[in-house]
Short mmCIF file of C-alpha atoms in Angstrom, two decimals:
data_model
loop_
_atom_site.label_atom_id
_atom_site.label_comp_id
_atom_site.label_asym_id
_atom_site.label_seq_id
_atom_site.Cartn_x
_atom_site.Cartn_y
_atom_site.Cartn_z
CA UNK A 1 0.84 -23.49 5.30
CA UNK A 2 -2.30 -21.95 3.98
CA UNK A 3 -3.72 -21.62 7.73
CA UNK A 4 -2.70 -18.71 9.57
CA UNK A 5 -3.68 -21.16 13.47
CA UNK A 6 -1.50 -23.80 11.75
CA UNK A 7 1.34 -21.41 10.76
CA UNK A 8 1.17 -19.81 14.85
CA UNK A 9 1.42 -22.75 16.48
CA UNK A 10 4.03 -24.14 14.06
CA UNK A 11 6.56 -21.27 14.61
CA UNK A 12 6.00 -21.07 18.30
CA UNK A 13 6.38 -24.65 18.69
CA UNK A 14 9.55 -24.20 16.73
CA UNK A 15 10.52 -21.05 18.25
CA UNK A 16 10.36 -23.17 21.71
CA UNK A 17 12.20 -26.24 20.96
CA UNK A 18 15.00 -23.86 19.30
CA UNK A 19 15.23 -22.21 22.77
CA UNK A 20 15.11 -24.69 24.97
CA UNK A 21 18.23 -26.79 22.69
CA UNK A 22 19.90 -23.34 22.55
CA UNK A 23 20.02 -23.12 26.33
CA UNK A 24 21.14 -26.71 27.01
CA UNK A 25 24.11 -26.06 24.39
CA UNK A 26 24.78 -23.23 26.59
CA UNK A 27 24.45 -24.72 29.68
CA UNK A 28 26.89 -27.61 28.38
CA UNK A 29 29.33 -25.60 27.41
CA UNK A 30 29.36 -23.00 30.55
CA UNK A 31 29.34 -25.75 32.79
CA UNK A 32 32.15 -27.93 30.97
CA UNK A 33 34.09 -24.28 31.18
CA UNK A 34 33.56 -24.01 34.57
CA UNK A 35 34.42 -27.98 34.93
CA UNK A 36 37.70 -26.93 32.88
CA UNK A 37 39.04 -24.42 35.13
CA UNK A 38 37.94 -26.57 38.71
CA UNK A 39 39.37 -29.56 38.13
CA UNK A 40 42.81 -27.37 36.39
CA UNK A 41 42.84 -26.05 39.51
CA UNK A 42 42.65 -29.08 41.28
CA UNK A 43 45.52 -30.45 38.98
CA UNK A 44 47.61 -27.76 39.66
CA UNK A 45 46.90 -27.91 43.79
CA UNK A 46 47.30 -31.61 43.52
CA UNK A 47 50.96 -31.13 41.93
CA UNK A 48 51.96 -28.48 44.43
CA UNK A 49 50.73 -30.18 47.08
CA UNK A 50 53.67 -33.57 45.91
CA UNK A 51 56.82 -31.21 44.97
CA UNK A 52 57.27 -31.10 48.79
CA UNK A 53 56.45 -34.62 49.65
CA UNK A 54 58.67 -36.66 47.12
CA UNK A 55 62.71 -37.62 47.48
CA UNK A 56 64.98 -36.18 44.78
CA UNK A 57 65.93 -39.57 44.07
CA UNK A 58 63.63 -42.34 45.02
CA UNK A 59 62.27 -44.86 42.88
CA UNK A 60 58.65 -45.18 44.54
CA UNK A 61 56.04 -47.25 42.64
CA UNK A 62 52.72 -47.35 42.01
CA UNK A 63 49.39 -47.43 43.81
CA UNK A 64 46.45 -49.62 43.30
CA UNK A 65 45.96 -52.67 40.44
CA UNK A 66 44.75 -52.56 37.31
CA UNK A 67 41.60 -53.09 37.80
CA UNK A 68 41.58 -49.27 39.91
CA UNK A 69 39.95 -46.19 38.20
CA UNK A 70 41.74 -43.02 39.13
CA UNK A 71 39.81 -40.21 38.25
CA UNK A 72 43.76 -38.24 38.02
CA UNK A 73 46.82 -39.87 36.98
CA UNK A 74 50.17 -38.39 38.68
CA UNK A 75 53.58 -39.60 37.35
CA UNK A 76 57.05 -38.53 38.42
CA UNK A 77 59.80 -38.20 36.12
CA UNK A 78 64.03 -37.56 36.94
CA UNK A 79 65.58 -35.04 34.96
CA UNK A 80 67.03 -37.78 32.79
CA UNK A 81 63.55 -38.83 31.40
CA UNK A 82 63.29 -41.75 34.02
CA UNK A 83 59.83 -42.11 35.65
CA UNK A 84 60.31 -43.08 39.15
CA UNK A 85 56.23 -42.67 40.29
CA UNK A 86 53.04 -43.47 38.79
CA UNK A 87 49.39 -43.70 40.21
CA UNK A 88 48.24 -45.69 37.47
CA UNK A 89 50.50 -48.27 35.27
CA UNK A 90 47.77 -48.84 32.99
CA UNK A 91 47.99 -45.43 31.41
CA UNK A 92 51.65 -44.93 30.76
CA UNK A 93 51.31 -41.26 29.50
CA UNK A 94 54.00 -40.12 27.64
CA UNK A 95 56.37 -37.19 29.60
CA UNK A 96 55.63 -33.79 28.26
CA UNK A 97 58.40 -31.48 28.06
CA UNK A 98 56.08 -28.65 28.50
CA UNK A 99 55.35 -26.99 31.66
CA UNK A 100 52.16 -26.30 32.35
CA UNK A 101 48.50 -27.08 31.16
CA UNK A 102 48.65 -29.15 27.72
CA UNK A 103 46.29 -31.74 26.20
CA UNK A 104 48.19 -34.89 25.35
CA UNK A 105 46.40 -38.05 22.86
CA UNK A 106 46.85 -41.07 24.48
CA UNK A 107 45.11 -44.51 24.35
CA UNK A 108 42.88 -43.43 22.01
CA UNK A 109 41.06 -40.77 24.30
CA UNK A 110 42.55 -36.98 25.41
CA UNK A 111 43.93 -36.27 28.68
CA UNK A 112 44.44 -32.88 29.97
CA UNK A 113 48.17 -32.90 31.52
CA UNK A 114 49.33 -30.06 34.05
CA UNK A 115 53.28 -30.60 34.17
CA UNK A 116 55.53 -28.84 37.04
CA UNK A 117 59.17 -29.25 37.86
CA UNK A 118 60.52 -29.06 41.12
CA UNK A 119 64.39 -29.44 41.76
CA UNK A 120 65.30 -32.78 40.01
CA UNK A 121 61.77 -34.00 39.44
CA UNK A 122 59.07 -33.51 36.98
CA UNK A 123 55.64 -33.89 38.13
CA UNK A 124 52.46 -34.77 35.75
CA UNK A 125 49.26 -34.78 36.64
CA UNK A 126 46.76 -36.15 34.18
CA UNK A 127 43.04 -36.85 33.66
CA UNK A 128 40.82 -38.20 31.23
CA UNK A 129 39.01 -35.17 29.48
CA UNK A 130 35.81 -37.80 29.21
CA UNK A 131 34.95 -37.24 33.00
CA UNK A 132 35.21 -34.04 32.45
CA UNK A 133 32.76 -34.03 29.61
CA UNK A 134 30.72 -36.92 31.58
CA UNK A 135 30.18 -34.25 34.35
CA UNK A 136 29.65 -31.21 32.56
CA UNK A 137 26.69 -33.58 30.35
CA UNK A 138 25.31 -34.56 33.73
CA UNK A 139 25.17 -31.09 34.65
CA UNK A 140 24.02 -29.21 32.33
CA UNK A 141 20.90 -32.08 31.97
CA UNK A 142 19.95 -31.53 35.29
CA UNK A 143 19.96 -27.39 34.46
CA UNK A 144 17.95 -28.57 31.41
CA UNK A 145 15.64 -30.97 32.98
CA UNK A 146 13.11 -29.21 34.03
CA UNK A 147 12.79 -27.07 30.65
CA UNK A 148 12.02 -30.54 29.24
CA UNK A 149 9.60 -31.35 31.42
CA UNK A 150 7.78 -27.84 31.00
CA UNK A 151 8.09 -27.81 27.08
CA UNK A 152 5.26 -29.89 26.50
CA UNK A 153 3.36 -28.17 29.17
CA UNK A 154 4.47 -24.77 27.25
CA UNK A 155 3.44 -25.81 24.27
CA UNK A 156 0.02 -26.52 25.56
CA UNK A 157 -0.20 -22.86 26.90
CA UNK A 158 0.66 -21.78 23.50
CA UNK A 159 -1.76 -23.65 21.99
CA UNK A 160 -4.38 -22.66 24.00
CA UNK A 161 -3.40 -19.08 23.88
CA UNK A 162 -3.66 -19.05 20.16
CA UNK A 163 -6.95 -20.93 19.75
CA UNK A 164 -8.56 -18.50 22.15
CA UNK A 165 -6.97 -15.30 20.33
CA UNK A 166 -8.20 -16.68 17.00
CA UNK A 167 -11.59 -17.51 18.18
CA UNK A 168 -13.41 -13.94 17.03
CA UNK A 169 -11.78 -14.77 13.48
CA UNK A 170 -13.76 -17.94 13.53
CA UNK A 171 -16.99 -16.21 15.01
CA UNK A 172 -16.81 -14.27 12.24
CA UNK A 173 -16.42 -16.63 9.83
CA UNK A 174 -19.41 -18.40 11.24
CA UNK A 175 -21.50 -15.19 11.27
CA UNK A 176 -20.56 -14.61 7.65
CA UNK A 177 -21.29 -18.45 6.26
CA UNK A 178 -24.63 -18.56 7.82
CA UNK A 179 -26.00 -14.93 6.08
CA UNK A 180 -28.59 -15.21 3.41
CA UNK A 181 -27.33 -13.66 0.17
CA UNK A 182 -29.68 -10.61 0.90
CA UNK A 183 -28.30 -10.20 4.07
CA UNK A 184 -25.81 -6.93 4.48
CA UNK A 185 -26.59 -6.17 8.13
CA UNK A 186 -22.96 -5.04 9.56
CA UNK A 187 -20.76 -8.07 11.23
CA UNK A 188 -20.12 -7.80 14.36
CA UNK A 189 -16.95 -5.44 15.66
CA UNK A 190 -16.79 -6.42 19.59
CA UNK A 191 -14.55 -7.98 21.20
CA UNK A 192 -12.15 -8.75 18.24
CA UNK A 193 -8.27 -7.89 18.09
CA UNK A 194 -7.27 -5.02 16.71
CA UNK A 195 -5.29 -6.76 14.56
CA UNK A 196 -8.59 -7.88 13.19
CA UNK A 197 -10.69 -5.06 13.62
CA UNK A 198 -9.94 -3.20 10.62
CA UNK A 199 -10.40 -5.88 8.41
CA UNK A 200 -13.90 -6.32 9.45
CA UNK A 201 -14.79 -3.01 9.53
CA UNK A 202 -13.79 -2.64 6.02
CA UNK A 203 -16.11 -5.73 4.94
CA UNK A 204 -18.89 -3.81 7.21
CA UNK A 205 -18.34 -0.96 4.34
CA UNK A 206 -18.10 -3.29 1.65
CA UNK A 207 -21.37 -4.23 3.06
CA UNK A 208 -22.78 -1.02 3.41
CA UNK A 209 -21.37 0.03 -0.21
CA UNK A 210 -23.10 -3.18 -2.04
CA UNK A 211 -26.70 -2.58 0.14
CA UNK A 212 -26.95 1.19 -1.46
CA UNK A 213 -26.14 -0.21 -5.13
CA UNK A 214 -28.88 -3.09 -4.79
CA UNK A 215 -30.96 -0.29 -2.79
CA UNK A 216 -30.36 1.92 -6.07
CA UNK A 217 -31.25 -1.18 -8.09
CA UNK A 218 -34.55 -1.33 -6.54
CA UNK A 219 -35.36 1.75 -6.45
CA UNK A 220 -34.55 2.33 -9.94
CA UNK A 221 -36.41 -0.58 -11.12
CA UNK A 222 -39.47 0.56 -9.36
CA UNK A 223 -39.36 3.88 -10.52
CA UNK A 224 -38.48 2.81 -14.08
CA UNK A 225 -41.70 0.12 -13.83
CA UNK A 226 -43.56 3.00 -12.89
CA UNK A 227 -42.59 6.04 -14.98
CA UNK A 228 -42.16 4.48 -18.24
CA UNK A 229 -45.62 3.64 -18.12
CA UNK A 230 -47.49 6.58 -18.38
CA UNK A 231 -45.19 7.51 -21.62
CA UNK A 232 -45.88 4.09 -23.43
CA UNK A 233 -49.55 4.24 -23.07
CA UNK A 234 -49.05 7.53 -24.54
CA UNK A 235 -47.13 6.62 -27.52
CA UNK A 236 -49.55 3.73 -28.21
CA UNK A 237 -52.55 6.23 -28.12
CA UNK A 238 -50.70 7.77 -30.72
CA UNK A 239 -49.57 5.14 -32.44
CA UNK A 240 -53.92 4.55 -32.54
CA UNK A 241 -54.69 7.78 -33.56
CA UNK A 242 -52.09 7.65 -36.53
CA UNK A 243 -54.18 4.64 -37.89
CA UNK A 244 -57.50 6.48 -37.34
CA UNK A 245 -56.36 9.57 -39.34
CA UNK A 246 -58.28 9.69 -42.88
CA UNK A 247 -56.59 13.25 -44.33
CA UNK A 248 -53.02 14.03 -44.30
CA UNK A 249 -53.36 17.01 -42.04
CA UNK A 250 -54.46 14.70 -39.50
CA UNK A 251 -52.09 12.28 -40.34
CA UNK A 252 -49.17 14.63 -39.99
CA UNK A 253 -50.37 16.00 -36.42
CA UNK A 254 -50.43 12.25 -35.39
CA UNK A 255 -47.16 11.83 -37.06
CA UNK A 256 -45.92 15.22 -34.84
CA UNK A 257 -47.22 14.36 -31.73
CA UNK A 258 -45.74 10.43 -32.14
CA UNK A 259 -42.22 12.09 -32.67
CA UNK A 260 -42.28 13.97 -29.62
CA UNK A 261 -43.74 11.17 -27.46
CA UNK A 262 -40.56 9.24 -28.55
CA UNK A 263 -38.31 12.21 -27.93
CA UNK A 264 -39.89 12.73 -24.54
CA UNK A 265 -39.57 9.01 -23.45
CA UNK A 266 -35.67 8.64 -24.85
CA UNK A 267 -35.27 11.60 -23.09
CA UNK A 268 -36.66 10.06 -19.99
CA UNK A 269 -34.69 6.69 -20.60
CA UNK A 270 -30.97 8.60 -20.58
CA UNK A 271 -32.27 10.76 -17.57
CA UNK A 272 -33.05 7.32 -15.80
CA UNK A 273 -29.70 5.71 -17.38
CA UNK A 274 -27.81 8.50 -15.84
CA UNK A 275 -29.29 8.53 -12.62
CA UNK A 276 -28.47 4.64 -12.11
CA UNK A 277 -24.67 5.35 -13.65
CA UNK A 278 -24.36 8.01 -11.49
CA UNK A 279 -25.49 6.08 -8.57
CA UNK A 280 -23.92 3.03 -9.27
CA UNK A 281 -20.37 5.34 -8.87
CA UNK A 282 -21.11 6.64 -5.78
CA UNK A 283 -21.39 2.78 -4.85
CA UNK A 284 -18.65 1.76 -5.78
CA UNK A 285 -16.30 4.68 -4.58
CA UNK A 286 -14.70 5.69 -7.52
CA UNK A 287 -11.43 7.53 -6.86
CA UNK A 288 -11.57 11.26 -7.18
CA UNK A 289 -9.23 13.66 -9.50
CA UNK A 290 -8.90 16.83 -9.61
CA UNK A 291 -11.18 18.93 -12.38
CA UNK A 292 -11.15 22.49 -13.74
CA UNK A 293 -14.49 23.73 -13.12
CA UNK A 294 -13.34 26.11 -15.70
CA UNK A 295 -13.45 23.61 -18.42
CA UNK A 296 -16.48 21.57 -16.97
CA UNK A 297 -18.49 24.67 -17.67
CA UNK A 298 -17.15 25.59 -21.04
CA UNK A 299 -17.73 21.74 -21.87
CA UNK A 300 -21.47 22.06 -20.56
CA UNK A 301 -22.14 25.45 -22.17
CA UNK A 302 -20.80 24.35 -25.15
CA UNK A 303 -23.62 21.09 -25.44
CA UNK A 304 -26.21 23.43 -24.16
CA UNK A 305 -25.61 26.75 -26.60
CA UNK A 306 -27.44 25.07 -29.46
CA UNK A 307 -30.87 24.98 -27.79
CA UNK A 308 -30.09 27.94 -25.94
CA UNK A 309 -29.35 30.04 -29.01
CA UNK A 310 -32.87 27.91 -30.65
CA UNK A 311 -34.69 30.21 -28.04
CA UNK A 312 -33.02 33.55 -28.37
CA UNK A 313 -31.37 32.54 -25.39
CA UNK A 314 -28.22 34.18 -23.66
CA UNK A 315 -25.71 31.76 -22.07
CA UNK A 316 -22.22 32.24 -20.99
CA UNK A 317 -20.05 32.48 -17.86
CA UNK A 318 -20.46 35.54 -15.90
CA UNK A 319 -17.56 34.71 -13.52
CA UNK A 320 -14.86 32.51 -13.78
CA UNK A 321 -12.51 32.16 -10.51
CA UNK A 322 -10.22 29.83 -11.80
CA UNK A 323 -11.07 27.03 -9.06
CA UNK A 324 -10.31 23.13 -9.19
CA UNK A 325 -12.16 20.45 -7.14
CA UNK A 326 -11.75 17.22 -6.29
CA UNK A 327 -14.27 14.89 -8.48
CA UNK A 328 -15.02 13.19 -11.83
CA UNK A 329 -15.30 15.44 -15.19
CA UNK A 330 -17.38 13.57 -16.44
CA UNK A 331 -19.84 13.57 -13.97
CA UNK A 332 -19.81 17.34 -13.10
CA UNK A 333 -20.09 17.92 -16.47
CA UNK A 334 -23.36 16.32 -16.65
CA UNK A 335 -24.59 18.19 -13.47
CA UNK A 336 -23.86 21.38 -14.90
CA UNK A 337 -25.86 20.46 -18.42
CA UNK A 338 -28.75 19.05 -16.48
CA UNK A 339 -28.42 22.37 -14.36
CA UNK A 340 -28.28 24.73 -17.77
CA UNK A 341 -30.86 22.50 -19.80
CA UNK A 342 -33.59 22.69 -16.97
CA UNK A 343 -32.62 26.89 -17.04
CA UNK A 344 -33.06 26.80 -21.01
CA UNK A 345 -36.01 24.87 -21.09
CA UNK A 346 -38.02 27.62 -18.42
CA UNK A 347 -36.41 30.62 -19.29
CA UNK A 348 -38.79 32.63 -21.60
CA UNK A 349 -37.33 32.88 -25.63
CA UNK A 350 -34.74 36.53 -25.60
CA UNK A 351 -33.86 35.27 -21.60
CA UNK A 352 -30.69 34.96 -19.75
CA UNK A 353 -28.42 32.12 -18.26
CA UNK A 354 -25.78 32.76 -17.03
CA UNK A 355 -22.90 30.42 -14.61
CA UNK A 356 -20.58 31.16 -12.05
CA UNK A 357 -17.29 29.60 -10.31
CA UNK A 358 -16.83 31.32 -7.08
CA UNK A 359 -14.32 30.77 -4.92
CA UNK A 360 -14.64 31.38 -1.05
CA UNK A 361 -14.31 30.66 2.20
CA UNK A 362 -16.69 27.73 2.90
CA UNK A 363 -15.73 26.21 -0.40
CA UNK A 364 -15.68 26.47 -4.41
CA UNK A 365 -19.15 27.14 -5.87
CA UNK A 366 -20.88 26.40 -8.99
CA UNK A 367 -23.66 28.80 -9.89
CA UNK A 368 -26.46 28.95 -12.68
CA UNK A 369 -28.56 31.79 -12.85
CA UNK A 370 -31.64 32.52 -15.00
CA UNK A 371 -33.85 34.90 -16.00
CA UNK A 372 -36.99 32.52 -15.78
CA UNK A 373 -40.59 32.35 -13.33
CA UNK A 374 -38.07 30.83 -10.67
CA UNK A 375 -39.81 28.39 -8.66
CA UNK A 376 -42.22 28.90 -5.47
CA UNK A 377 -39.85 28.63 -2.41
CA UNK A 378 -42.61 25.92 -1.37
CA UNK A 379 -41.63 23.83 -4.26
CA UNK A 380 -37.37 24.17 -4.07
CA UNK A 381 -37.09 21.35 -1.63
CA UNK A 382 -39.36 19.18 -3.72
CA UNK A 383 -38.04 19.26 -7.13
CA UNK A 384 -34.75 18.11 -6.39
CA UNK A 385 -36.81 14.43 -5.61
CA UNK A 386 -37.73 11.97 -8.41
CA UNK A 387 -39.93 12.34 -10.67
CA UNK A 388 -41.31 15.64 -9.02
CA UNK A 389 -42.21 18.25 -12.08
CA UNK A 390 -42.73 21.67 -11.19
CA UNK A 391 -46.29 23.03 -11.83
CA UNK A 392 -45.36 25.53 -14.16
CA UNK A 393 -46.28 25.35 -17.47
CA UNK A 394 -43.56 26.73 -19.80
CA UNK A 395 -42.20 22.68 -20.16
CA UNK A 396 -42.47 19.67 -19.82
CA UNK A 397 -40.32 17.12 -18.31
CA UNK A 398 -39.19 13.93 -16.92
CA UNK A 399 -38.67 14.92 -13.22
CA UNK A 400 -34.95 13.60 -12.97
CA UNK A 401 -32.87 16.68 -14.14
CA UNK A 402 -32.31 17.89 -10.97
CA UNK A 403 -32.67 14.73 -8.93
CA UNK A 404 -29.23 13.83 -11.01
CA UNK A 405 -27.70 17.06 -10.32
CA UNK A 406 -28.31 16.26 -6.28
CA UNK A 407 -27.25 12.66 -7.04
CA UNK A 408 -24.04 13.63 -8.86
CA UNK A 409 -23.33 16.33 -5.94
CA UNK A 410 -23.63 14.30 -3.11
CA UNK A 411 -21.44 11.75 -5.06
CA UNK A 412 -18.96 15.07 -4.54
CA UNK A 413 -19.90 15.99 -0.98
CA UNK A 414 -21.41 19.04 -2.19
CA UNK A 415 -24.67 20.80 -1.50
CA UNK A 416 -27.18 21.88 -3.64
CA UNK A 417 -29.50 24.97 -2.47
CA UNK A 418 -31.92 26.87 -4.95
CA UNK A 419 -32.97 30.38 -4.06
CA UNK A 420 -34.51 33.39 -5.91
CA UNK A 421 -31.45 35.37 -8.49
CA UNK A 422 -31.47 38.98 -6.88
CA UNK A 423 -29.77 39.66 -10.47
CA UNK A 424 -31.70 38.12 -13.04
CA UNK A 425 -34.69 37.48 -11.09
CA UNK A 426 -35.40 33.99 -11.93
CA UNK A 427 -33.98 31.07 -10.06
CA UNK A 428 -30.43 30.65 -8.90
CA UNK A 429 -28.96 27.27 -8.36
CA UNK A 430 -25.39 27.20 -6.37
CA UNK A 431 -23.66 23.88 -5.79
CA UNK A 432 -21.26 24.23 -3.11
CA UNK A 433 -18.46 21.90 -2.91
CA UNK A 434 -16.19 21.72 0.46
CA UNK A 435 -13.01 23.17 1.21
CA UNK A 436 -11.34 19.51 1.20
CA UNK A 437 -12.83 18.54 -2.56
#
């Protein structure tokens, strides 16, 4: 059973009917015990009650026809094996040499048979265990009865009970079925079981988790529709003044300029590329591992030293505290390069960059330091948005370096502040991961 209503109500049902022919078993066999040791009391009363009343040697015979029903049968036998009384002819039990309580097989039925001698005389007292059983069944149905008659009424109760229990599942259900496919609004939490209640507050964040990646799909979209514009047009300018050039001089400036509107726009395409990856993660709550932020920046120096050393540039690791965070390599590593590519690419030619892993109080940190203009305080708010370029005029850009460095550190839980280098003078970048990372 696929149906979780179906499967309640089956097992409860069951679950009653087991109990109710569990307590009429019991109830039969307490009360035929019970029956058992009355009426073996009565036998043995019954028996006393004759070894005073009876002649040692008498022949007295018996009472009633054979059309009587004696509920006990008491025969009197001599020493000798002679029976000299009987209440009932018709059952002719056989004498039992065995004094007192047996079961004896007789006419096809059991009798119980209580057997006492007194003097000369044996007396038996019999009767049919069927009564017994007859009375114990009669009984224990009237113990039973009213269960019977309450079952169904039970079973009703149970019914309703888990209809009404399951009924938020199905409001749920309906809730969910009648949604537009561009509806994520969260589903409703009240008034469900707590059984339930985790369940849909994990499909609230499923939710919330799918509305930021088509949120990042949008956005992305419209930025890309909107950014990759102004670099096309460009490159088909160029791609016009190539044709118009009449000398190779000309020619090869057209040629120059074409190459680096094609560098600047696949630049700007694996800036936007990254951004969406990078966003697309934090979606989907990938699982964290721990990372060396040792390695990360040896890894990130190590892609950035070749334009760095282009410039006359110095770049290295001025402090290295050993500390490990909670993340994704890869991910950091590209923060760090985006961090140490945007210092490189401001940093006058003979300048300084230099990166940090601190190790505190509040958290580990991950510091790049330059020896660059810096950036107006005005402006350090500002840059880390889209598509934002600084006004400064040492390079150009596509405006997403750092906007990936704040998307890859909130994927982290870190922060990102940028603040004048007391030491170098330039800017200084720290990302600041927490204590639990």
């Amino acid at each position: 059973m696929k149906s979780l209503r179906a499967r309640l109500l089956w097992f409860l049902l069951a679950a009653i009917v087991l109990a109710a022919g569990t307590q009429a078993f019991v109830a039969y066999r307490t009360v035929l015990k019970e029956a058992d040791d009355i009426f073996d009391y009565h036998m043995q009363q019954m028996a006393l009650s004759l070894r005073a009343g009876l002649p040692a040697s008498s022949t007295v015979g018996g009472l009633g026809g054979d059309d009587e029903n004696f509920e006990f049968i008491v025969q009197v036998w001599t020493a000798d094996g002679s029976r000299i009384f009987e209440s009932a002819p018709q059952a002719a039990l056989p004498q039992r040499a065995v004094l007192g309580f047996s079961n004896v097989q007789a006419h096809r039925t059991t009798y119980r048979v209580f057997s006492l001698q007194t003097g000369a005389l044996v007396i038996q007292v019999a009767q049919d265990m069927a009564a017994r059983r007859h009375m114990a069944g009669a009984l224990a149905l009237r113990t039973v009865g009213p269960i019977a008659l309450a079952a169904p009424l039970l079973m009703l109760v149970v019914w309703w009970v888990v209809s009404r229990s399951l009924a938020p599942v199905a409001r749920v259900r309906r809730q969910v079925a009648a949604r537009q496919a561009d509806d994520l609004s969260p589903v409703s939490e009240a008034e469900l079981p707590e059984e339930v209640r985790p369940l849909v507050h994990e499909l609230n964040l499923l939710f919330d988790r799918v509305r930021r990646a088509f949120d990042a799909q949008k956005h992305f979209v419209a930025d890309a529709a909107h950014e990759l514009r102004s670099p096309l047009a460009a490159l088909k300018l160029q791609v016009q003044g190539l044709k118009r050039a009449t000398d190779p001089d000309a020619r090869e400036l057209a040629v120059n300029r074409l190459a680096a509107g094609i560098d600047r726009a696949t630049r700007l395409v694996e800036q936007m590329l990254a951004l969406a990856r990078h966003e697309a993660s934090a979606a989907a709550g990938a699982r964290p591992e721990p990372v060396s932020l040792s390695e990360v920046a040896r890894l990130a120096i190590s892609d950035a030293i070749a334009a760095a050393q282009a410039q006359d540039i110095d770049i290295g690791i001025a402090r290295d505290d050993a500390v490990s965070v909670g993340g994704h390599a890869e991910a950091l590593r590209m923060l760090l390069r985006n961090l140490l590519d945007n210092a490189v690419k401001y940093v006058p030619a003979g300048g300084r960059v230099d990166v940090g892993i601190i190790q505190a109080d509040a958290g580990a940190g991950l510091v790049v330091e330059d020896s660059g203009p810096g950036l107006p305080e005005g402006e350090r708010e500002r840059v880390l948005d889209r598509f934002y370029r600084s006004g400064e005029p040492q390079a150009s850009g596509s405006g997403l370096g750092l906007a990936i460095v704040k998307s890859i550190a909130d994927l982290h839980g870190a922060t990102v502040s940028l603040d004048r280098s007391e030491r170098l003078g330039g800017l200084r970048v720290t990302v600041r991961f927490p204590t639990s990372a």
